[in-house]
Amino acid sequence: MPFGLTGKRVWVAGHRGMVGSAVARRLATEPCEIVTAGRETVDLKRQIEVEEFLADTKIDAIVIAAAKVGGILANDKYPADFIYDNLIVEANIIEGAHIANVDRVLFLGSSCIYPKFAEQPIRENSLLTGQLEPTNEWYAIAKIAGIKLCQAYRKQHGRDYISAMPTNLYGPGDNFDLNSSHVMPALIRKAHEAKLRGDKEIVVWGTGTPRREFLHVDDCADALVFLLQHYSGYEHVNVGSGQDVTILELTRLVCDVIGFDGKIVHDLSKPDGTPRKLMSADKLRGMGWKPKIVLKEGIHKTYAAFLAGQSVIRTLEGAGK
Ligand code: GFB
């Protein structure tokens, strides 16, 4: 094992997000100490604050789950935020880690780093072999830069910095705002509200034909902790389920779980994005890791978390009155 976690202090940067909180939950089962720091403690966009935080806090490893993320429309609408925020945060943390002599960093990217028409399933070596998908090229460029930062610090300074590229993730703690969310939380919310209102139909963006691969965030966190312990290498590693579905199939599955049996209609004014981005799972499987949560079970769990969140909001509203 290149990196045993016993007695180590691991900083989960971005611990309040869906991925960061899942990584913190997973790390809580290991004999390590989890370090977290909210925005009030360190603003990750300020280089000096990151450097001071790392100088003051003895850290053995960092998981960079801090990122500006969003669905297809948010990516398209806020290109400056998606490229700048992600570039600055990853650069500050990676350079800060090097200065503070932190020898273990796990950087997280996304499957959108690959060319729009990459051969499927997409292997790690497809990176930079073609044009990116225009709706998310800003985010993708920032994430590609993150991979390259890890590789550069490995090459020039001998740092053991690695990168993982998760597929489309979903689960508890997701963003359910319809304008900025990814497809899974959007469909869960739409189907739930349509059912409550007794609507006859649910609106799905685009043609419904794009294919997407989904991985529950708890499986992703498990894979990330596995990589942190077992992987040391120059190339990034895909983290996926190895299976994809069309958006229409996903919509039917979500409606089935939620119990909404109305019609599915398409809003063709919204973009489809990449036609398909199924990643090859061979590299991670070859190391001995595989996911545990099948898609339907994961949707059930996420819907339960969504309902629990709704009841928390209702309770708070009730308490405030
Ligand atoms: O999840 P999503 O927003 O992101 O959309 P991407 C996936 C597909 O679902 C697209 C369709 O074809 C959408 O048009 N879709 C259908 C919907 N109904 C909805 C809806 O109500 N909301 C949303 N959001 N989509 C993002 C990238 O791409 O994925 C990011 O923009 C990142 O950079 C992330 O890589 C994982 O899979 O298209």
Coordinates of C-alpha atoms in Angstrom, one line a residue, residues 111-120 122 126 129-136 272-277:
S111 CA -15.6 12.8 -17.3
C112 CA -16.2 16.0 -19.4
I113 CA -12.4 16.4 -19.7
Y114 CA -12.6 14.0 -22.7
P115 CA -13.3 14.9 -26.3
K116 CA -17.0 15.2 -27.2
F117 CA -16.7 12.4 -29.7
A118 CA -14.2 10.2 -27.9
E119 CA -14.2 6.5 -28.6
Q120 CA -16.5 4.7 -26.1
I122 CA -13.5 6.3 -22.9
S126 CA -8.2 9.7 -24.8
T129 CA -7.2 13.8 -28.5
G130 CA -10.1 15.9 -29.8
Q131 CA -12.4 18.9 -29.4
L132 CA -14.3 19.3 -26.2
E133 CA -18.1 19.6 -25.7
P134 CA -18.8 23.4 -26.1
T135 CA -21.3 23.6 -23.2
N136 CA -18.7 22.6 -20.6
D272 CA -28.3 17.7 -25.2
G273 CA -24.6 18.2 -24.7
T274 CA -22.3 15.3 -25.3
P275 CA -24.1 12.4 -27.0
R276 CA -22.3 9.8 -24.8
K277 CA -19.6 9.7 -22.2

